[in-house]
Coordinates of N, CA and C in Angstrom, one line a residue:
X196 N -5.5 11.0 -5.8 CA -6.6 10.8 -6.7 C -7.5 9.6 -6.2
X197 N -6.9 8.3 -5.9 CA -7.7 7.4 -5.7 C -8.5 7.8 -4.1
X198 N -7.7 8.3 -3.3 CA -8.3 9.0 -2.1 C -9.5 9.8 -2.4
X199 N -9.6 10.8 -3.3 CA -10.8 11.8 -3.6 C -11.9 10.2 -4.2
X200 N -11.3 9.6 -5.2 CA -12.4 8.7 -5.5 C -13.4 7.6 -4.7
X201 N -12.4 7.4 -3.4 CA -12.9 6.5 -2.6 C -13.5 7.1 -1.5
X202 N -13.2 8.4 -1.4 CA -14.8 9.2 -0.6 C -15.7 10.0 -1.6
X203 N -16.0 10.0 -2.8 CA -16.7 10.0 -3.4 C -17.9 8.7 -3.2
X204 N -17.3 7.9 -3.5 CA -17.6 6.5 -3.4 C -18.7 6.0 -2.3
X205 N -18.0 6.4 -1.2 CA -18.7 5.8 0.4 C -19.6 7.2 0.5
X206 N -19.6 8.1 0.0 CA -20.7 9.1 0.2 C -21.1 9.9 -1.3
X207 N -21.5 8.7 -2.3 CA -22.1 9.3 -3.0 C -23.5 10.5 -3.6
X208 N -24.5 10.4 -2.5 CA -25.5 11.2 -2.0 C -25.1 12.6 -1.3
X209 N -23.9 12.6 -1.0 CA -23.4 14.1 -0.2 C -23.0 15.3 -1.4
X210 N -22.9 16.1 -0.9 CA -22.6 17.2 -1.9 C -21.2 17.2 -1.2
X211 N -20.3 16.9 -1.9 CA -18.7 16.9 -0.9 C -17.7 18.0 -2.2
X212 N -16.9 18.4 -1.7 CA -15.8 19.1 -2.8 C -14.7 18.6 -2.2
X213 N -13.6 17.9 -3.2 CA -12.0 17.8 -2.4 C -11.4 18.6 -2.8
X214 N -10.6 19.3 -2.2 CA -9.4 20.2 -2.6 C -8.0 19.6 -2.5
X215 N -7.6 19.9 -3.5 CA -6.2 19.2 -3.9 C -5.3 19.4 -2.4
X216 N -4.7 18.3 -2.2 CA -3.9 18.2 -0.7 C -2.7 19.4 -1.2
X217 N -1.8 19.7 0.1 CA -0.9 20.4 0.0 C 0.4 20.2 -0.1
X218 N 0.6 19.0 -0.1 CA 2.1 18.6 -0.2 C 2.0 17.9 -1.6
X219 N 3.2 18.4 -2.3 CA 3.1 17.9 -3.4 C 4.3 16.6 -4.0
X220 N 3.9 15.7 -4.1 CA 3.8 14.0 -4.3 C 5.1 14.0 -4.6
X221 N 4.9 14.4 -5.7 CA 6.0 14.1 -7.2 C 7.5 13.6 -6.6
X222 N 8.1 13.9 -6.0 CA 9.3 13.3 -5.6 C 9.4 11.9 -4.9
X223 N 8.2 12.0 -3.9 CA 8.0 11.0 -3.5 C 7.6 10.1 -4.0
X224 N 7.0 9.7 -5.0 CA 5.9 9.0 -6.2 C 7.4 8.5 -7.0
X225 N 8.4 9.4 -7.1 CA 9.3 8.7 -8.2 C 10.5 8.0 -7.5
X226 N 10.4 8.1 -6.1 CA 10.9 7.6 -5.0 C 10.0 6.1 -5.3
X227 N 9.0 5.9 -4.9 CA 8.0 5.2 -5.0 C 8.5 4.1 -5.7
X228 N 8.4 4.7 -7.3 CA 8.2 3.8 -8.3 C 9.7 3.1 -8.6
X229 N 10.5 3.8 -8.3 CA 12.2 3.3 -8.2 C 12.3 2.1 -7.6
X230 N 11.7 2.3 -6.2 CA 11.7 1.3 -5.3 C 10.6 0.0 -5.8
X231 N 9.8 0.6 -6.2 CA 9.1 -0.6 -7.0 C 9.6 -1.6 -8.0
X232 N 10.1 -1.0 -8.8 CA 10.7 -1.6 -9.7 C 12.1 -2.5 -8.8
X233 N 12.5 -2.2 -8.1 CA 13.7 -3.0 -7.3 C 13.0 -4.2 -6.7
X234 N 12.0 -3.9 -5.9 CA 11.4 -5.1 -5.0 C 11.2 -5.8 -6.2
X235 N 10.5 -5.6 -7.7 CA 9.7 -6.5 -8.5 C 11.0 -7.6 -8.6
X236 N 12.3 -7.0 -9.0 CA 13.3 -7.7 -9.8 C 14.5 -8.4 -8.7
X237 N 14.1 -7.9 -7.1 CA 14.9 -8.6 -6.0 C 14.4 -9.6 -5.7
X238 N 15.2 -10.6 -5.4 CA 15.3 -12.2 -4.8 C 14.7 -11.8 -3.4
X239 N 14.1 -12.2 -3.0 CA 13.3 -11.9 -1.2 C 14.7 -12.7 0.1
X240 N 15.0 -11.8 0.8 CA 15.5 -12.5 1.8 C 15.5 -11.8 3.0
X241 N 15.5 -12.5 4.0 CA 15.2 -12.9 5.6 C 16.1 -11.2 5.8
X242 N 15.6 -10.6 6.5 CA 16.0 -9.3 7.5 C 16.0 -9.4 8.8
X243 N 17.4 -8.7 8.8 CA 17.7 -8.8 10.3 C 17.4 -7.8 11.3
X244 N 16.9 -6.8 10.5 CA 16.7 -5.7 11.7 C 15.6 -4.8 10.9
X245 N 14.5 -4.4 11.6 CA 13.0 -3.7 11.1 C 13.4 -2.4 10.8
X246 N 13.0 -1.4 10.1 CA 13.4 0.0 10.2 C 11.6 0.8 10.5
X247 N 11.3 1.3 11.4 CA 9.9 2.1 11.7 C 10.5 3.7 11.6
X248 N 9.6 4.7 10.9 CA 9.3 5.9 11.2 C 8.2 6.5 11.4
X249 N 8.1 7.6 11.8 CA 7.0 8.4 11.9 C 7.0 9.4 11.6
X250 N 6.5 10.0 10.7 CA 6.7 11.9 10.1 C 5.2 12.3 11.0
X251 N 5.0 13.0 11.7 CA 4.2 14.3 12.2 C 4.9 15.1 13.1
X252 N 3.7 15.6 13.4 CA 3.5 16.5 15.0 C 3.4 15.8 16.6
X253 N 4.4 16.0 17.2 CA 4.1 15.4 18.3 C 3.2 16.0 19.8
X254 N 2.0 15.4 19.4 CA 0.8 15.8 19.7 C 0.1 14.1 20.0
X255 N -0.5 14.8 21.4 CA -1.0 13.5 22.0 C -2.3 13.0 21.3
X256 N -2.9 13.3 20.1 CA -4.1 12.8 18.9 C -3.0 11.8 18.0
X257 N -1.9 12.4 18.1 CA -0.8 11.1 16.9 C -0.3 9.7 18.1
X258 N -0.6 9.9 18.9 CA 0.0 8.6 19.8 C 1.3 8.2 19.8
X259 N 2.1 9.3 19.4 CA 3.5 8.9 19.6 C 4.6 8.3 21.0
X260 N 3.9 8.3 22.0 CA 4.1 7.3 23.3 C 3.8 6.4 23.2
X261 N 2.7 5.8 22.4 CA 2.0 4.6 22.2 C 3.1 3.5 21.0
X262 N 3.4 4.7 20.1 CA 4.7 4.4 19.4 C 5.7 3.8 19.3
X263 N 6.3 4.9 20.7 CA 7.6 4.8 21.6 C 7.7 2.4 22.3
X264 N 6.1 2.5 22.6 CA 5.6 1.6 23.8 C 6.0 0.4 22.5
X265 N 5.2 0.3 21.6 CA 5.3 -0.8 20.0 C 6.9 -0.9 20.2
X266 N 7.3 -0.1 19.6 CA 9.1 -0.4 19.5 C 10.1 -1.2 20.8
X267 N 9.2 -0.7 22.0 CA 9.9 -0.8 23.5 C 9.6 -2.3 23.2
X268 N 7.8 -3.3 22.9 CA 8.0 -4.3 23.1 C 8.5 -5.2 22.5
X269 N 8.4 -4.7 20.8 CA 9.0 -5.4 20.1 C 10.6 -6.0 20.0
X270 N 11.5 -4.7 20.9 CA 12.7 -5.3 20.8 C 12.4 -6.4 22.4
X271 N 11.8 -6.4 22.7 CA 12.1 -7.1 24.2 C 11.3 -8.8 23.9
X272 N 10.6 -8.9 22.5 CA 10.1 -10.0 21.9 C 11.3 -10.4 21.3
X273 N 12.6 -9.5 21.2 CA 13.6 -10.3 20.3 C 14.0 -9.9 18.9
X274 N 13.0 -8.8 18.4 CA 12.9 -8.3 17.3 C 14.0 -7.1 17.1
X275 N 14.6 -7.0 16.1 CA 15.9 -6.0 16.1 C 14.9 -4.9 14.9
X276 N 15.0 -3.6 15.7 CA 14.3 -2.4 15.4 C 15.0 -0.9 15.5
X277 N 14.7 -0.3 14.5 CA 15.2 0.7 14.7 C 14.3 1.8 14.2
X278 N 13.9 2.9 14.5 CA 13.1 4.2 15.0 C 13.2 5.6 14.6
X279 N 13.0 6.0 13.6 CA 13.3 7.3 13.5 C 11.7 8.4 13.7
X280 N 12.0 9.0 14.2 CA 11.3 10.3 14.1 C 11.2 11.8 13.4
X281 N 10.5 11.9 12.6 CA 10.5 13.2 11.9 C 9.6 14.2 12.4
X282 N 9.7 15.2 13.3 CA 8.6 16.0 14.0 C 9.0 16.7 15.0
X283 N 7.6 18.0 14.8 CA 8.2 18.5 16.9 C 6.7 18.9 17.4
X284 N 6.6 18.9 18.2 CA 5.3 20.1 18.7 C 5.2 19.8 20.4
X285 N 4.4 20.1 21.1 CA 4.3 20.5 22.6 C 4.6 19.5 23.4
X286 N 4.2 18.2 22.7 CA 5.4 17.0 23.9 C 6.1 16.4 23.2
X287 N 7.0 17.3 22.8 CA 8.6 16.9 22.4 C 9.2 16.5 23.5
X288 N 9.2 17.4 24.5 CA 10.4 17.4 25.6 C 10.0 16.0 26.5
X289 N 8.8 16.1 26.1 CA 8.5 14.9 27.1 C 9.0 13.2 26.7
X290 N 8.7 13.0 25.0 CA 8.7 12.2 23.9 C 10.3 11.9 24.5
X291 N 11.3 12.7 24.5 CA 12.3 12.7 24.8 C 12.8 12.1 26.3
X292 N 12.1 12.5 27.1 CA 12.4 12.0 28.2 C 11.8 10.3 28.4
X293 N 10.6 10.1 27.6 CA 10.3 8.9 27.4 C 11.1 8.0 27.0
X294 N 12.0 8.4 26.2 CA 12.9 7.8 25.2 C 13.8 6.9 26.0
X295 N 14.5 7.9 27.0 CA 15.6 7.8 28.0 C 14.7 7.0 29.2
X296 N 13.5 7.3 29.4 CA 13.0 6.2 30.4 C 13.2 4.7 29.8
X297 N 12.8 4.5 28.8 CA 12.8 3.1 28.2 C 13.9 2.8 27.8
X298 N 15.0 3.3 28.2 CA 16.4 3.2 27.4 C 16.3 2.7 26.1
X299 N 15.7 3.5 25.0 CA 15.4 3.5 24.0 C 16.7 4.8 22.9
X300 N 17.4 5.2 23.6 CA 18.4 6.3 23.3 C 19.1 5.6 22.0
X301 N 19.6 4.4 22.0 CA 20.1 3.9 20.9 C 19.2 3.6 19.8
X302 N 18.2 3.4 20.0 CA 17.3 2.7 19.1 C 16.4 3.8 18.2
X303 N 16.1 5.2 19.1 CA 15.3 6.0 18.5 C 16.5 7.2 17.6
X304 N 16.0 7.4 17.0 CA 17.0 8.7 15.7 C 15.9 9.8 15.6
X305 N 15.8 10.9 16.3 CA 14.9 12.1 16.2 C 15.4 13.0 15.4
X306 N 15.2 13.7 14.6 CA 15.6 14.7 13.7 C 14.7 15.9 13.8
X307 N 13.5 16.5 14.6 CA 12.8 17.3 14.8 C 12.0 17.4 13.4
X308 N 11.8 18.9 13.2 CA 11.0 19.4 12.0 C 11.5 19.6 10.9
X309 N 11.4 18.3 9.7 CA 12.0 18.6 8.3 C 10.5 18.9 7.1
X310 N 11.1 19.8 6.5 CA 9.7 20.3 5.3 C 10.7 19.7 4.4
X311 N 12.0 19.7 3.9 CA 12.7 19.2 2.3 C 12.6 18.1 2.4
X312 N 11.6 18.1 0.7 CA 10.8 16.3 0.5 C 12.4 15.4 0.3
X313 N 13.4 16.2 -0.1 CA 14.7 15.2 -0.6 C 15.2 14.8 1.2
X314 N 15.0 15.1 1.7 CA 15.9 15.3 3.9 C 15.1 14.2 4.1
X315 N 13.7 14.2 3.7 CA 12.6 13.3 4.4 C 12.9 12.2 3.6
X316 N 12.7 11.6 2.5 CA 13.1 10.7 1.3 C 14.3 10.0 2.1
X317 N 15.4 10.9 2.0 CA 16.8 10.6 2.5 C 16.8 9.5 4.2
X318 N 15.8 10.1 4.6 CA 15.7 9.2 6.6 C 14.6 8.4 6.1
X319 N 14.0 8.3 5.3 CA 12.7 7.1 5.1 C 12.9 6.5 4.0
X320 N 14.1 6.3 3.3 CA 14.3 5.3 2.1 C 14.5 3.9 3.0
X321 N 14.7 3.7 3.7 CA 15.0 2.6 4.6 C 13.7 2.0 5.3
X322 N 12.8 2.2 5.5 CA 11.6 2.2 6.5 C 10.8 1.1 6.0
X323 N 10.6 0.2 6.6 CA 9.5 -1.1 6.5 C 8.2 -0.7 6.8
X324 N 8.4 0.3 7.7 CA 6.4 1.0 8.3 C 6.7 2.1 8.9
X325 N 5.7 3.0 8.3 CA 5.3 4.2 8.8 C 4.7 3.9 10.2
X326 N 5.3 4.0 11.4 CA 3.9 3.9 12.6 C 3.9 4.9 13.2
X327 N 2.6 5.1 12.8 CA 1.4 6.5 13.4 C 0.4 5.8 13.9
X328 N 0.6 5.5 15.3 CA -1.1 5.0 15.4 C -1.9 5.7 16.1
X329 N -1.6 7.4 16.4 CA -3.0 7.8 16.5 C -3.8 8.9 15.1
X330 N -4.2 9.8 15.1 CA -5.1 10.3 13.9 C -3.8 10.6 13.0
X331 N -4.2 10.3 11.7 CA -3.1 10.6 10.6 C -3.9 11.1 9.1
X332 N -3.0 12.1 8.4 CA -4.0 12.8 7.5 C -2.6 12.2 6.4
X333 N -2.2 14.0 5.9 CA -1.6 14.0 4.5 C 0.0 13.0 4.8
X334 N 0.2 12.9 5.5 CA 1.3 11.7 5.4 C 1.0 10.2 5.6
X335 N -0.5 9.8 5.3 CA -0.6 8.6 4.7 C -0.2 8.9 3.3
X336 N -0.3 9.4 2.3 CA -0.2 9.7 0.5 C 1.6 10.0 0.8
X337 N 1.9 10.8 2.1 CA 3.6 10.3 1.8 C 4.3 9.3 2.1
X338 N 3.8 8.3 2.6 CA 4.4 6.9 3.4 C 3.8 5.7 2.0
X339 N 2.9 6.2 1.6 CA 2.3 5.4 0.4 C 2.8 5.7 -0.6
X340 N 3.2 6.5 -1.2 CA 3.6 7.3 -2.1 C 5.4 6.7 -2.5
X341 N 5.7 6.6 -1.2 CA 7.3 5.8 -0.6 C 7.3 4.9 -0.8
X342 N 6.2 3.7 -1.0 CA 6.1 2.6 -1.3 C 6.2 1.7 0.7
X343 N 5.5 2.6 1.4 CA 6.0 2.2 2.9 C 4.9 2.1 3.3
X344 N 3.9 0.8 4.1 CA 2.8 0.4 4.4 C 2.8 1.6 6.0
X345 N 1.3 1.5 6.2 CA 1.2 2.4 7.5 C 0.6 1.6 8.3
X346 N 1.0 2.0 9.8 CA 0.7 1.1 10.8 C -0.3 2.4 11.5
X347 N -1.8 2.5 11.7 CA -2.3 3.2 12.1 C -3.4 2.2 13.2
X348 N -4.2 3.5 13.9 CA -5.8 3.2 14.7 C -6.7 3.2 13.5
X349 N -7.5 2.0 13.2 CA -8.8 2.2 12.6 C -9.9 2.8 13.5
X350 N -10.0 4.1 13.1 CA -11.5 5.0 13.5 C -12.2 5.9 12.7
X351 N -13.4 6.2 13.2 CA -13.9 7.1 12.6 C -13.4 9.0 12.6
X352 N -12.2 8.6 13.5 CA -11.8 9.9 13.8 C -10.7 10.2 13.2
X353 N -10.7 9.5 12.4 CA -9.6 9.6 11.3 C -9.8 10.6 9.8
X354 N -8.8 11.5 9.2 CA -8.7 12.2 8.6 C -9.3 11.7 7.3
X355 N -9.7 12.1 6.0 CA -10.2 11.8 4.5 C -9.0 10.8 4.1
X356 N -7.8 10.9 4.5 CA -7.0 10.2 3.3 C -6.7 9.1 4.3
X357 N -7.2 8.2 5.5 CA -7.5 7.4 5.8 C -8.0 6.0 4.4
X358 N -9.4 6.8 4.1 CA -10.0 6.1 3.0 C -8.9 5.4 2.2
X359 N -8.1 5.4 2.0 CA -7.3 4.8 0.9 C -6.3 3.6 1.4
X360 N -6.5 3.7 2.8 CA -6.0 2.4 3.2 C -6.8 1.3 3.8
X361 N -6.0 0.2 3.2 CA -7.3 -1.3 3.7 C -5.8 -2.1 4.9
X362 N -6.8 -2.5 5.8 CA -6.2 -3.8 6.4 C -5.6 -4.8 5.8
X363 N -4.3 -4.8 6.2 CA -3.7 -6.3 5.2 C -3.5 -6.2 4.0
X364 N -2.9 -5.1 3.4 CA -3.3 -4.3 2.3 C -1.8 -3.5 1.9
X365 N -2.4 -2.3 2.5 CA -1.2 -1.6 2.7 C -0.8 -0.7 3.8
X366 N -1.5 -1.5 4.8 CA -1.8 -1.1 5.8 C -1.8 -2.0 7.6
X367 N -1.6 -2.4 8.2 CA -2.3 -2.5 9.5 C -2.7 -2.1 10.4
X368 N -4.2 -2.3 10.3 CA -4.9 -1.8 12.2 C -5.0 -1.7 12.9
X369 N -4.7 -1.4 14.1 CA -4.0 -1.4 15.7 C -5.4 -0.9 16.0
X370 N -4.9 -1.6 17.7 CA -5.9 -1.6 18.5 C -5.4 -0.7 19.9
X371 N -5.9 0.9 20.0 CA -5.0 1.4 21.2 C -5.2 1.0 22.7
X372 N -6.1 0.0 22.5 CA -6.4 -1.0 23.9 C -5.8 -1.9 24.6
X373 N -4.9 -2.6 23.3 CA -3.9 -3.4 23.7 C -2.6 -3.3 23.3
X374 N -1.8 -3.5 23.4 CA -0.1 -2.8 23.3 C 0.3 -4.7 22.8
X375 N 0.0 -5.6 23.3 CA -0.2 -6.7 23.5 C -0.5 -7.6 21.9
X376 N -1.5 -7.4 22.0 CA -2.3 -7.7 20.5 C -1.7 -7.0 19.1
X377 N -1.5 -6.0 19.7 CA -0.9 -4.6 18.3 C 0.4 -5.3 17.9
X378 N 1.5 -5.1 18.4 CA 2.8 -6.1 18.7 C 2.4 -7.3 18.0
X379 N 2.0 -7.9 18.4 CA 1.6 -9.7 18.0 C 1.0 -9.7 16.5
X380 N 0.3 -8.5 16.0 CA -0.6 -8.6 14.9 C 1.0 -7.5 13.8
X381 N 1.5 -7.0 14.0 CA 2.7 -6.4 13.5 C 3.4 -7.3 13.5
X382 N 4.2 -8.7 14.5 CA 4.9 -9.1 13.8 C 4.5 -10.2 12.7
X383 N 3.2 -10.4 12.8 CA 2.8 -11.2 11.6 C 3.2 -10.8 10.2
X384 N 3.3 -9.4 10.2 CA 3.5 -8.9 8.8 C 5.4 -8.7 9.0
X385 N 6.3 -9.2 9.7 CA 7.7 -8.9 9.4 C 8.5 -10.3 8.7
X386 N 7.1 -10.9 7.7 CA 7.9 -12.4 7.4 C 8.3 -11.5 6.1
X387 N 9.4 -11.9 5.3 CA 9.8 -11.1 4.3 C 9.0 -10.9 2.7
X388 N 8.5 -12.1 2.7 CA 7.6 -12.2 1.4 C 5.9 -11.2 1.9
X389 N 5.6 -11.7 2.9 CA 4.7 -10.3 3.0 C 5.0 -8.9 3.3
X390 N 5.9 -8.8 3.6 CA 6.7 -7.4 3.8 C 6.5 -6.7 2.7
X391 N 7.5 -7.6 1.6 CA 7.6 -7.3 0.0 C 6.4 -6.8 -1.0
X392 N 5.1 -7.7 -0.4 CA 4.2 -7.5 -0.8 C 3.5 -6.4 -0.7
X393 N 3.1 -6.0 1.4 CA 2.6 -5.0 1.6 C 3.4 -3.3 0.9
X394 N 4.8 -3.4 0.6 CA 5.7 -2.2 -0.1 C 5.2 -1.6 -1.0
X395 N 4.7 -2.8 -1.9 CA 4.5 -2.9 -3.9 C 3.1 -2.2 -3.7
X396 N 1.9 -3.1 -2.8 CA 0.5 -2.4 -2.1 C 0.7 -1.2 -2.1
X397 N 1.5 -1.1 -1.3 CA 1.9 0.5 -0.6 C 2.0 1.2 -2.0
X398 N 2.6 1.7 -2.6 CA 3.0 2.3 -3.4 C 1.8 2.2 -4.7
X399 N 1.3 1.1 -5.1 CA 0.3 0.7 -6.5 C -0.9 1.3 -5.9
X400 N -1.0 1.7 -4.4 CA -2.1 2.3 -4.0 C -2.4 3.5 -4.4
X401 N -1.2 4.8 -4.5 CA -1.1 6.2 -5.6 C -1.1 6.2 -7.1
X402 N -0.7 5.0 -7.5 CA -0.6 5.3 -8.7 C -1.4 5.3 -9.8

């Protein structure tokens, strides 16, 4: 809802129609708010190890090598990380062999193509950040919905439900220029009190 309202918004002069997305929330939204209610009433403390996923298609528009590259440098900064993947499409095989090039075999958990919202819920109850940093549509509203900030590309080539995420927010901006800078600007957000914050974001942003 606040997605349809915030391109209403930025293009009030257009004749625009939204059609209701196709995945439907509701499990994830009460996922959401569970987890909400826990962070409100948890004491904050220091974590020792990051949890990243990514639900799409692995398709060279999602940047999932670029993905692969974030996780490779972050554990080599020192950062203890761990990786799951939810997805399949035409460079799977390759995604895979990338994996094993960066001896990343322990670190990444691939599970291919899941549609059951409870399978998906069940591998992303854990997740500190959605990272998708190339084009991302209807699973921003599921990584938000989870109460799970997204780590995307700010562009123009980005899907409608983009609109509903701000920098610093419930969200951070990568730059696919630098691998360097993206890294450096992500671990800013793994201190735990902003963590906590961006989650509650995350989530107060559907509701």
């Amino acid at each position: 809802k606040k997605g349809m309202e915030n391109i209403l918004r930025l293009c009030p002069d257009m004749n625009i129609s939204v059609a209701e997305n196709t995945i439907d929330l509701e499990e994830f939204i009460k996922f959401g708010k569970q987890k909400l209610k826990k962070n409100l009433s948890k004491t904050i403390v220091l974590k020792n190890k990051f949890h990243f996923i990514y639900i799409s298609r692995i398709e060279k528009e999602k940047e999932p090598f670029f993905a692969l590259e974030i996780i490779y440098k972050l554990l080599k900064s020192g950062i203890d990380v761990e990786f799951s993947i939810i997805g399949d499409g035409s460079l799977y095989k390759e995604l895979v062999e990338r994996i094993s090039v960066l001896e990343l075999n322990e670190r990444v958990n691939l599970y291919g193509a899941i549609t059951e919202t409870s399978k998906i819920i069940d591998i992303a109850k854990e997740a500190d950040f959605l990272l998708h940093p190339g084009i991302i549509g209807l699973t921003t509203l599921v990584g938000l919905s989870m109460g799970i900030p997204i780590i995307t590309l700010n562009s123009e080539r980005q899907m409608p439900e983009f609109q509903i995420l701000e920098d610093n927010y419930n969200a951070i901006f990568i730059d696919l220029n630098s691998i360097d800078n993206t890294v450096k600007k992500i671990k800013q957000y793994l201190e735990p009190e902003k963590l906590k914050e961006m989650k509650n974001n995350s989530i107060s942003s559907i509701l």
